[in-house]
């Protein structure tokens, strides 16, 4: 069976086409393309501009994805789209496009939970069987494990998501949003050495980032006012690279800690990292060190699958479609709030 | 809009990342205990700490040794800061609880620089194990969970009032799960259990002892107390989904356990809403 997936819950518009040859066989990716709306330095992406971006690109992306996959509309079994969670206006634009395709081609719709899309694609690509999942992106921070037909959330950010904390700090520093603010922070952090004092906010398996963002913003303002500050221990001049380094070291240590706690709690030794922040090599490295200490292993994917994409929506949608799930046209809505644990995972034991 | 359409080549690959292999920590024991003639026995590896059973103090007194080895993934400065802070605050909290009559293990000794804390050995098992065992046995019986519901309710109420007592004296646990509570056999039960085989419902008997105060703090803010309950509520729902409907018993007993508990329960509703309403973009 073949499905096309449309994703546009944030600033990436992704279209992917996947084929599930037969049960038990690995999925085949026929095409997976995306186009990113990049806002100027110092600014985030606004819903209305992002929605406009998606509307103007969706047709050409679908055409290109179909051409690359070498399939015709007759080969497609269902049209999968992101039902939520995400930003309202971009979600609506993509849902409208999906409905249009459904009517035009006479194919059924499948609304997909974005988070479940990430998890299922991560499992498919890495082959991780039953991992503890760390889902970290611009809008989500969750530690998830599967139990009894649901992806259950063991821990999550109590305020802003980790990616949002990083993105907003990139705005404070006014560094480029191209290709992604988090990527540019990561590159700057590689040059940092001095660990500054920041709060560390872990509560059980939950964590909090807004206080950390406020503190690092204060440090950045102080540095701007007085660029000659030196580290009291080493005597080295403090730079913005040190700020990025500190921020990464602290927030990733928190993420690894809550993941380790969840692993100890459920007795699992596999970790799967998904979501845009999951591309960060420092996070992957730290997670690897932790897993190694526990005799376990880390599974991660690269930017093709970590960052929002259409193929994960197609994959998770097709898994649901194969179990008989359909989204009738009248119910093909989207929603900004759609928790991971609301989805009934019929396709797993 | 500067980006071009990004080509994403379709090469699925199934390689777990191989982390650079550091030498396996050779000292999984603090130096002080490495030459102990009766070496401490490793009981559990938690997320942050190793738990040993040792007779280091006196052969007749078993004690628990909690060791926080340094974490290779953490920056050394952060690691030292967290370890020291957590050992000291855990000890302070335990001492305070003990003094005020909250059921916790007694502190015997510590060395915050070396990262260890020694305290009273608690007999029994953690609630998670007992509860899951009970649910497992009940699952086989027709209407089993309903039949034994009163035992489960009683357990939940004991949990609720223990938490209430702890919050009442100004302690917030910070990591409440069913793995961080023990069921210690009461004195008279120990006799009866030795006499005959354990019945299903006796699995849930015993006194609640709260353990693992590694993330605990002292404070009387309703917000912190409510988050404490929220953490447990979610841990409960994800660990024992079948017993979740009875979680209200915990809150009910909690509400009666100290003055001001009802304000915390009110706050808990806010915290829950925040948890579920949080915008989850991207």
XYZ file of C-alpha atoms in Angstrom:
631
model
C 0.000 0.000 0.000
C 1.143 3.519 -0.766
C 0.380 6.705 1.161
C 1.206 10.343 0.705
C 1.818 12.414 3.838
C 1.471 16.175 4.253
C 3.086 17.882 7.233
C 2.900 21.561 8.106
C 2.423 21.978 11.839
C 5.233 24.518 12.164
C 7.565 26.284 9.755
C 8.408 23.254 7.625
C 6.169 22.073 4.855
C 6.929 18.441 4.096
C 5.531 15.971 1.582
C 6.496 12.314 1.600
C 5.358 9.172 -0.182
C 5.830 5.796 1.460
C 5.138 2.227 0.438
C 4.464 -0.651 2.822
C 5.158 -3.671 0.606
C 3.729 -6.345 2.917
C 3.419 -6.896 6.655
C 6.763 -7.457 8.347
C 8.768 -5.982 5.466
C 10.526 -2.643 5.926
C 8.800 0.413 4.508
C 10.111 1.936 1.273
C 10.546 5.674 1.056
C 9.560 6.769 -2.431
C 10.079 10.470 -1.885
C 10.547 12.862 1.022
C 10.927 16.582 0.385
C 10.391 19.716 2.386
C 10.534 23.461 2.180
C 11.275 25.606 5.203
C 9.963 29.055 6.003
C 12.943 30.940 7.415
C 12.333 34.141 9.342
C 14.914 36.947 9.610
C 17.438 36.921 12.513
C 15.916 38.091 15.780
C 12.410 37.051 14.740
C 10.341 33.925 15.111
C 7.948 32.609 12.495
C 4.453 34.037 12.787
C 1.469 31.770 12.139
C -0.012 33.864 9.324
C 3.264 34.159 7.400
C 3.983 30.486 7.900
C 0.501 29.545 6.682
C 0.979 31.728 3.623
C 4.289 30.003 2.934
C 2.644 26.581 3.143
C -0.226 27.619 0.867
C 2.092 28.918 -1.794
C 4.364 25.855 -1.784
C 2.080 22.897 -1.191
C 1.034 22.300 -4.804
C 4.527 22.349 -6.246
C 5.843 20.148 -3.432
C 3.122 17.549 -3.973
C 3.792 17.565 -7.721
C 7.509 17.157 -7.187
C 7.044 14.393 -4.598
C 4.757 12.465 -6.988
C 7.218 12.882 -9.852
C 10.170 11.742 -7.751
C 8.304 8.749 -6.422
C 7.269 7.821 -9.954
C 3.704 7.054 -8.890
C 0.414 8.213 -10.303
C -2.660 9.213 -8.342
C -4.086 5.728 -9.016
C -1.287 4.109 -6.971
C -2.041 6.124 -3.846
C -4.183 4.391 -1.207
C -4.697 7.218 1.249
C -3.839 10.821 1.985
C -2.349 11.433 5.420
C -2.105 14.862 6.976
C -1.063 16.299 10.325
C -4.134 16.762 12.480
C -2.117 18.318 15.301
C -0.565 19.414 17.563
C 0.905 22.529 16.029
C 0.232 26.123 15.064
C -3.366 26.650 13.998
C -3.035 28.560 10.748
C -0.287 26.406 9.183
C -2.157 23.231 10.209
C -5.339 24.515 8.574
C -3.574 25.347 5.319
C -2.245 21.836 5.053
C -5.547 20.254 6.091
C -7.276 22.199 3.308
C -4.710 20.949 0.821
C -5.231 17.376 2.014
C -9.021 17.643 1.658
C -8.629 19.057 -1.809
C -6.420 16.138 -2.863
C -8.857 13.711 -1.281
C -11.780 15.071 -3.330
C -9.722 15.493 -6.486
C -8.282 11.992 -6.459
C -11.169 10.253 -4.718
C -8.941 8.889 -1.910
C -9.607 8.565 1.793
C -8.075 10.820 4.437
C -6.133 9.850 7.554
C -5.490 12.478 10.244
C -2.222 11.821 12.059
C -0.863 12.902 15.435
C 2.404 14.663 14.743
C 4.199 13.204 17.791
C 3.138 9.649 16.935
C 4.463 10.309 13.417
C 7.885 11.130 14.834
C 7.934 8.073 17.072
C 6.790 5.587 14.412
C 9.229 6.916 11.819
C 12.056 6.779 14.360
C 11.222 3.169 15.165
C 10.976 2.229 11.490
C 14.283 3.825 10.520
C 16.364 2.696 13.485
C 14.771 -0.662 14.119
C 14.500 0.121 17.837
C 11.904 -2.314 19.186
C 10.546 -0.885 22.401
C 12.611 2.138 23.338
C 12.085 4.953 25.762
C 11.496 7.872 23.404
C 12.826 11.354 23.974
C 10.830 13.659 21.742
C 12.423 17.090 21.643
C 11.546 19.859 19.233
C 10.561 23.505 19.029
C 7.164 22.805 20.531
C 7.513 19.518 22.375
C 9.616 18.022 25.114
C 8.376 14.608 26.181
C 9.777 11.376 27.535
C 7.545 8.609 26.250
C 7.264 4.860 26.652
C 4.778 2.478 25.092
C 2.357 0.539 27.267
C -0.984 -1.072 26.484
C -1.864 0.536 23.141
C -0.742 4.054 24.028
C 2.401 6.091 23.910
C 2.423 7.208 27.505
C 4.066 10.423 28.551
C 6.336 9.840 31.557
C 7.905 13.243 31.660
C 7.595 16.527 29.827
C 8.465 20.190 29.973
C 6.205 21.992 32.401
C 6.440 25.294 30.540
C 8.197 26.013 27.227
C 9.727 23.295 25.050
C 13.486 22.885 24.946
C 13.627 23.833 21.271
C 11.626 26.957 21.986
C 14.149 27.886 24.695
C 16.997 27.473 22.185
C 15.133 29.289 19.380
C 14.314 32.228 21.591
C 17.867 32.503 22.830
C 18.981 32.560 19.193
C 16.631 35.505 18.756
C 18.180 37.235 21.782
C 21.594 36.856 20.168
C 20.093 37.760 16.782
C 21.819 34.878 15.066
C 20.560 33.434 11.808
C 17.473 31.207 11.616
C 18.893 29.522 8.523
C 18.878 26.534 8.322
C 17.629 26.466 11.929
C 18.335 28.566 15.013
C 19.231 25.481 17.060
C 21.779 24.410 14.460
C 23.530 27.772 14.648
C 23.587 27.654 18.452
C 25.144 24.196 18.204
C 27.910 25.495 15.914
C 28.615 28.445 18.231
C 28.614 26.182 21.283
C 31.427 24.124 19.762
C 33.677 27.141 20.286
C 32.595 27.673 23.897
C 34.607 26.479 26.895
C 33.444 28.298 30.018
C 30.505 26.851 31.937
C 28.568 29.715 33.497
C 26.091 29.450 36.325
C 22.535 28.646 35.241
C 19.601 27.161 37.111
C 18.988 23.440 36.721
C 15.294 22.605 36.780
C 14.360 18.938 36.931
C 11.290 17.796 38.825
C 11.109 14.038 38.770
C 10.734 13.164 35.116
C 9.550 16.653 34.228
C 11.635 19.710 33.617
C 11.252 23.426 33.115
C 13.051 25.769 30.729
C 11.519 29.213 31.068
C 13.622 30.159 34.116
C 16.744 29.014 32.318
C 15.859 31.134 29.298
C 15.289 34.163 31.529
C 18.659 33.604 33.233
C 20.652 33.144 30.040
C 18.956 36.228 28.572
C 20.167 38.187 31.622
C 23.693 36.821 31.137
C 23.541 37.830 27.474
C 22.439 41.366 28.382
C 25.257 41.653 30.919
C 27.751 40.474 28.359
C 26.480 43.014 25.855
C 26.816 45.817 28.400
C 30.258 44.694 29.470
C 32.049 42.624 26.797
C 35.264 42.489 28.849
C 33.893 40.080 31.476
C 36.251 37.303 32.488
C 35.644 33.908 33.934
C 36.691 34.095 37.622
C 38.275 30.616 37.523
C 40.233 30.555 34.268
C 40.507 34.292 33.639
C 39.345 33.848 30.054
C 37.128 36.407 28.351
C 33.511 35.255 28.232
C 31.967 35.161 24.748
C 28.559 34.469 23.265
C 29.968 31.053 22.340
C 30.326 30.357 26.065
C 26.691 31.316 26.566
C 25.604 28.860 23.882
C 27.908 26.202 25.322
C 26.515 26.703 28.833
C 22.922 26.645 27.648
C 23.444 23.412 25.731
C 25.357 21.696 28.535
C 22.676 22.519 31.090
C 19.520 21.794 29.114
C 20.855 18.594 27.541
C 22.071 17.337 30.926
C 18.494 17.836 32.128
C 17.071 15.948 29.155
C 19.499 13.061 29.568
C 18.729 12.919 33.271
C 14.963 12.669 32.820
C 15.433 10.093 30.053
C 17.681 8.019 32.298
C 15.146 8.235 35.076
C 12.409 6.997 32.751
C 14.656 4.147 31.580
C 15.333 3.123 35.162
C 11.642 3.398 35.901
C 10.371 1.220 33.048
C 13.438 -1.025 32.933
C 14.349 -0.348 29.332
C 17.873 -0.034 27.959
C 17.069 1.508 24.572
C 16.601 5.205 23.894
C 15.237 6.688 20.713
C 15.685 10.410 20.142
C 13.233 12.069 17.756
C 12.239 15.640 16.900
C 14.232 18.557 15.547
C 16.458 18.985 18.613
C 17.297 15.298 18.238
C 19.676 16.243 15.401
C 21.956 17.925 17.909
C 25.179 15.973 18.021
C 26.055 17.046 21.546
C 22.708 15.745 22.811
C 23.265 12.476 20.951
C 26.764 12.191 22.395
C 25.609 12.818 25.966
C 22.771 10.358 25.558
C 25.283 7.819 24.231
C 27.496 8.229 27.285
C 24.529 7.722 29.570
C 23.210 4.687 27.694
C 26.664 3.150 27.598
C 26.955 3.446 31.363
C 23.715 1.518 31.656
C 24.753 -1.074 29.090
C 22.131 0.163 26.650
C 22.085 1.847 23.279
C 20.920 5.063 21.649
C 19.015 5.233 18.409
C 18.809 8.493 16.553
C 18.048 9.584 13.030
C 19.484 12.415 10.979
C 17.887 15.651 9.851
C 15.827 13.933 7.132
C 13.673 12.254 9.751
C 14.366 14.218 12.954
C 13.194 17.499 11.534
C 9.511 17.636 10.627
C 8.860 15.795 7.398
C 6.029 14.402 5.316
C 7.228 10.817 5.268
C 6.601 10.273 8.983
C 3.010 11.428 8.551
C 2.604 9.083 5.586
C 4.134 6.208 7.571
C 2.102 6.636 10.783
C -1.014 7.357 8.724
C -0.574 4.210 6.672
C -0.074 2.118 9.830
C -3.426 3.405 11.062
C -5.052 2.995 7.616
C -3.976 -0.657 7.527
C -5.860 -1.272 10.774
C -9.000 0.224 9.231
C -8.693 3.759 10.562
C -10.235 6.499 8.372
C -10.872 10.225 8.833
C -14.150 11.088 7.083
C -14.114 14.400 5.221
C -16.546 15.977 7.699
C -14.159 15.155 10.540
C -10.954 16.127 8.777
C -10.273 18.976 11.159
C -7.050 19.958 12.810
C -6.279 20.929 16.369
C -3.514 22.850 18.090
C -3.667 20.588 21.118
C -3.498 16.880 20.562
C -1.638 14.881 23.168
C 0.517 11.931 22.245
C -1.345 9.665 24.683
C -4.746 10.416 23.120
C -4.022 8.182 20.139
C -5.067 4.545 20.310
C -2.119 2.586 18.879
C -3.972 -0.309 17.300
C -1.016 -1.511 15.231
C 1.226 -2.515 18.145
C 0.942 -5.424 20.567
C 12.105 32.805 2.435
C 15.646 31.920 1.618
C 15.708 28.158 1.668
C 15.586 26.039 -1.460
C 13.608 22.841 -1.657
C 15.722 20.401 0.252
C 16.277 17.057 -1.347
C 16.005 14.310 1.185
C 17.517 11.180 -0.318
C 15.621 8.022 0.616
C 18.258 5.971 2.389
C 16.762 4.407 5.482
C 19.461 3.034 7.702
C 19.258 1.068 10.885
C 22.448 1.841 12.728
C 22.255 2.627 16.420
C 24.758 5.338 17.231
C 27.796 3.730 18.785
C 28.919 6.045 21.528
C 32.650 6.420 22.103
C 33.273 3.681 24.654
C 34.714 5.134 27.839
C 36.423 2.757 30.238
C 33.684 1.189 32.357
C 33.715 3.029 35.642
C 36.025 0.874 37.740
C 35.083 2.569 40.965
C 31.388 1.997 41.240
C 31.971 2.178 44.980
C 33.250 5.112 46.990
C 36.914 4.658 48.003
C 36.011 4.228 51.674
C 34.159 0.999 50.931
C 36.414 -0.536 48.331
C 38.452 -2.560 50.839
C 35.569 -3.551 53.048
C 36.056 -7.238 54.014
C 32.310 -7.757 53.588
C 31.830 -5.894 50.319
C 28.576 -3.980 49.909
C 26.012 -5.800 47.821
C 24.580 -3.903 44.856
C 20.812 -3.771 45.217
C 19.719 -1.442 42.484
C 20.973 0.928 39.854
C 18.666 3.880 39.736
C 18.959 6.714 37.291
C 21.290 8.782 39.424
C 22.594 6.540 42.124
C 23.697 3.043 43.001
C 22.135 1.483 46.045
C 24.115 -0.986 48.135
C 23.373 -3.015 51.204
C 26.281 -2.959 53.594
C 27.223 -3.920 57.144
C 30.045 -1.430 57.218
C 29.014 0.136 60.520
C 28.332 -3.029 62.506
C 27.830 -6.613 61.362
C 24.470 -6.600 63.127
C 23.162 -3.422 61.472
C 22.443 -3.638 57.774
C 22.407 -0.219 56.150
C 21.733 1.223 52.751
C 24.544 2.993 50.975
C 23.546 5.395 48.248
C 26.363 6.349 45.959
C 26.147 8.971 43.265
C 28.992 8.249 40.858
C 29.966 11.109 38.602
C 28.066 11.171 35.331
C 30.300 11.129 32.281
C 27.757 12.998 30.169
C 27.660 15.983 32.502
C 30.136 18.837 32.531
C 32.445 18.242 35.554
C 31.552 21.555 37.183
C 27.839 20.882 36.840
C 28.342 17.306 38.011
C 30.155 18.326 41.208
C 27.602 21.027 41.899
C 24.617 18.704 41.498
C 26.098 15.785 43.443
C 27.086 17.886 46.433
C 23.802 19.713 46.492
C 21.735 16.554 46.217
C 23.579 14.577 48.911
C 23.374 17.417 51.403
C 19.794 18.326 50.706
C 18.712 14.683 50.820
C 20.343 14.245 54.223
C 18.813 17.438 55.589
C 15.382 16.468 54.372
C 15.621 12.938 55.801
C 16.704 14.256 59.180
C 13.852 16.716 59.245
C 11.284 14.089 58.248
C 12.593 11.715 60.888
C 12.385 14.382 63.561
C 8.801 15.231 62.623
C 7.602 11.652 62.445
C 7.288 11.185 58.681
C 8.166 7.554 57.859
C 11.592 7.700 56.175
C 14.901 5.895 56.706
C 17.239 7.343 59.379
C 20.502 8.911 58.234
C 23.688 7.279 59.595
C 26.601 8.942 57.790
C 27.585 10.830 54.634
C 30.429 12.312 52.625
C 29.088 14.821 50.119
C 32.407 15.286 48.318
C 32.819 11.557 47.769
C 29.146 11.396 46.825
C 27.715 8.927 49.309
C 25.039 8.781 51.957
C 24.412 5.937 54.395
C 21.038 5.348 55.972
C 18.756 2.809 57.601
C 17.977 -0.380 55.698
C 14.239 -0.760 55.125
C 12.809 -4.271 54.820
C 10.049 -4.947 52.310
C 9.508 -4.045 48.667
C 8.663 -0.960 46.669
C 4.988 -0.246 46.045
C 5.408 -0.569 42.267
C 6.470 -4.220 42.584
C 3.784 -5.128 45.102
C 1.045 -3.350 43.217
C 1.985 -4.885 39.895
C 2.179 -8.322 41.511
C -1.241 -7.820 43.024
C -2.699 -6.603 39.724
C -1.111 -9.531 37.908
C -2.635 -12.085 40.283
C -5.975 -10.318 40.239
C -6.076 -10.169 36.463
C -6.545 -13.931 36.296
C -9.577 -13.886 38.593
C -13.000 -12.952 37.256
C -13.866 -9.466 38.545
C -10.680 -9.726 40.589
C -9.821 -6.074 40.800
C -13.318 -5.161 41.957
C -13.244 -7.930 44.552
C -10.079 -6.766 46.203
C -10.705 -3.130 45.624
C -10.918 -2.294 49.312
C -7.333 -3.458 49.848
C -6.156 -1.305 47.005
C -8.178 1.622 48.337
C -6.618 1.189 51.764
C -3.146 1.215 50.239
C -3.917 4.347 48.271
C -5.163 6.046 51.397
C -2.007 5.131 53.303
C 0.016 6.640 50.473
C -2.090 9.796 50.509
C -1.761 10.388 54.220
C 2.000 9.702 54.217
C 2.402 12.320 51.488
C 0.202 14.718 53.410
C 2.324 14.333 56.522
C 5.452 15.000 54.496
C 4.033 18.109 52.834
C 2.615 19.232 56.154
C 6.097 19.593 57.651
C 7.364 21.563 54.676
C 9.053 18.894 52.554
C 8.499 18.424 48.835
C 9.725 15.103 47.444
C 10.409 16.105 43.854
C 10.299 12.599 42.368
C 7.222 10.798 43.584
C 6.638 7.482 41.883
C 5.531 4.097 43.120
C 9.202 3.082 42.926
C 10.018 5.622 45.605
C 7.731 4.227 48.279
C 8.324 1.029 50.197
C 5.906 -1.270 51.913
C 7.573 -2.319 55.135
C 5.985 -5.316 56.862
C 4.514 -4.302 60.197
C 5.813 -6.207 63.219
C 2.740 -8.401 63.734
C 2.410 -9.150 60.040
C 5.954 -10.388 59.940
C 4.881 -13.080 62.390
C 1.778 -14.136 60.467
C 3.563 -14.132 57.125
C 6.187 -16.420 58.572
C 3.449 -18.762 59.804
C 1.540 -19.298 56.583
C 1.679 -18.529 52.904
C 0.958 -15.012 51.776
C -2.557 -14.411 50.530
C -3.124 -12.125 47.596
C -4.328 -9.205 49.603
C -1.500 -9.365 52.087
C 0.715 -8.285 49.227
C -0.656 -4.802 49.741
C -0.180 -4.805 53.525
C 2.533 -2.945 55.363
C 3.579 0.536 56.371
C 4.436 3.093 53.752
C 8.018 4.343 53.993
C 8.987 7.147 51.622
C 12.439 6.794 50.099
C 14.749 8.474 47.599
C 14.726 12.120 48.555
C 17.436 12.922 46.039
C 15.357 15.628 44.390
C 13.564 16.759 47.521
C 13.506 20.300 48.763
C 12.214 22.163 51.766
C 9.347 24.475 51.061
C 5.713 25.113 51.755
C 4.636 26.524 48.420
C 1.350 25.078 47.264
C 2.622 25.166 43.688
C 5.520 22.827 44.543
C 3.295 20.524 46.547
C 0.792 20.378 43.702
C 3.521 19.590 41.175
C 4.665 16.820 43.515
C 1.189 15.267 43.402
C 0.941 15.831 39.661
C 4.221 13.977 39.084
C 2.905 11.027 41.098
C -0.451 11.096 39.369
C 1.181 10.859 35.973
C 3.703 8.261 37.061
C 0.800 6.264 38.415
C -1.231 6.536 35.231
C 1.699 5.430 33.110
C 2.964 2.668 35.411
C -0.286 1.163 36.676
C -2.977 2.192 34.176
C -5.332 -0.446 35.605
C -5.188 0.989 39.107
C -5.437 4.582 37.940
C -9.183 4.972 38.593
C -8.456 4.634 42.308
C -5.897 7.406 42.368
C -8.577 9.735 43.701
C -8.294 7.814 46.984
C -4.723 9.084 47.342
C -5.888 12.648 46.886
C -8.844 12.145 49.182
C -6.678 10.911 52.048
C -4.164 13.608 51.287
C -6.860 16.256 51.549
C -7.649 15.170 55.105
C -4.062 14.881 56.236
C -2.999 18.426 56.999
C -4.291 21.924 57.226
C -4.077 23.613 53.858
C -4.166 20.354 51.873
C -7.385 21.395 50.149
C -5.612 24.479 48.732
C -2.966 22.171 47.261
C -5.655 20.030 45.665
C -7.179 23.143 44.138
C -3.761 24.104 42.818
C -3.334 20.601 41.414
C -6.245 21.281 39.079
C -4.414 24.306 37.699
C -1.224 22.315 37.259
C -3.119 19.581 35.422
C -4.669 22.084 33.053
C -1.300 23.611 32.400
C 0.094 20.185 31.637
C -2.589 19.396 29.112
C -3.087 22.774 27.565
C 0.529 23.505 26.896
C 0.917 24.513 23.285
C 2.817 21.809 21.486
C 4.034 23.167 18.215
C 6.421 21.667 15.715
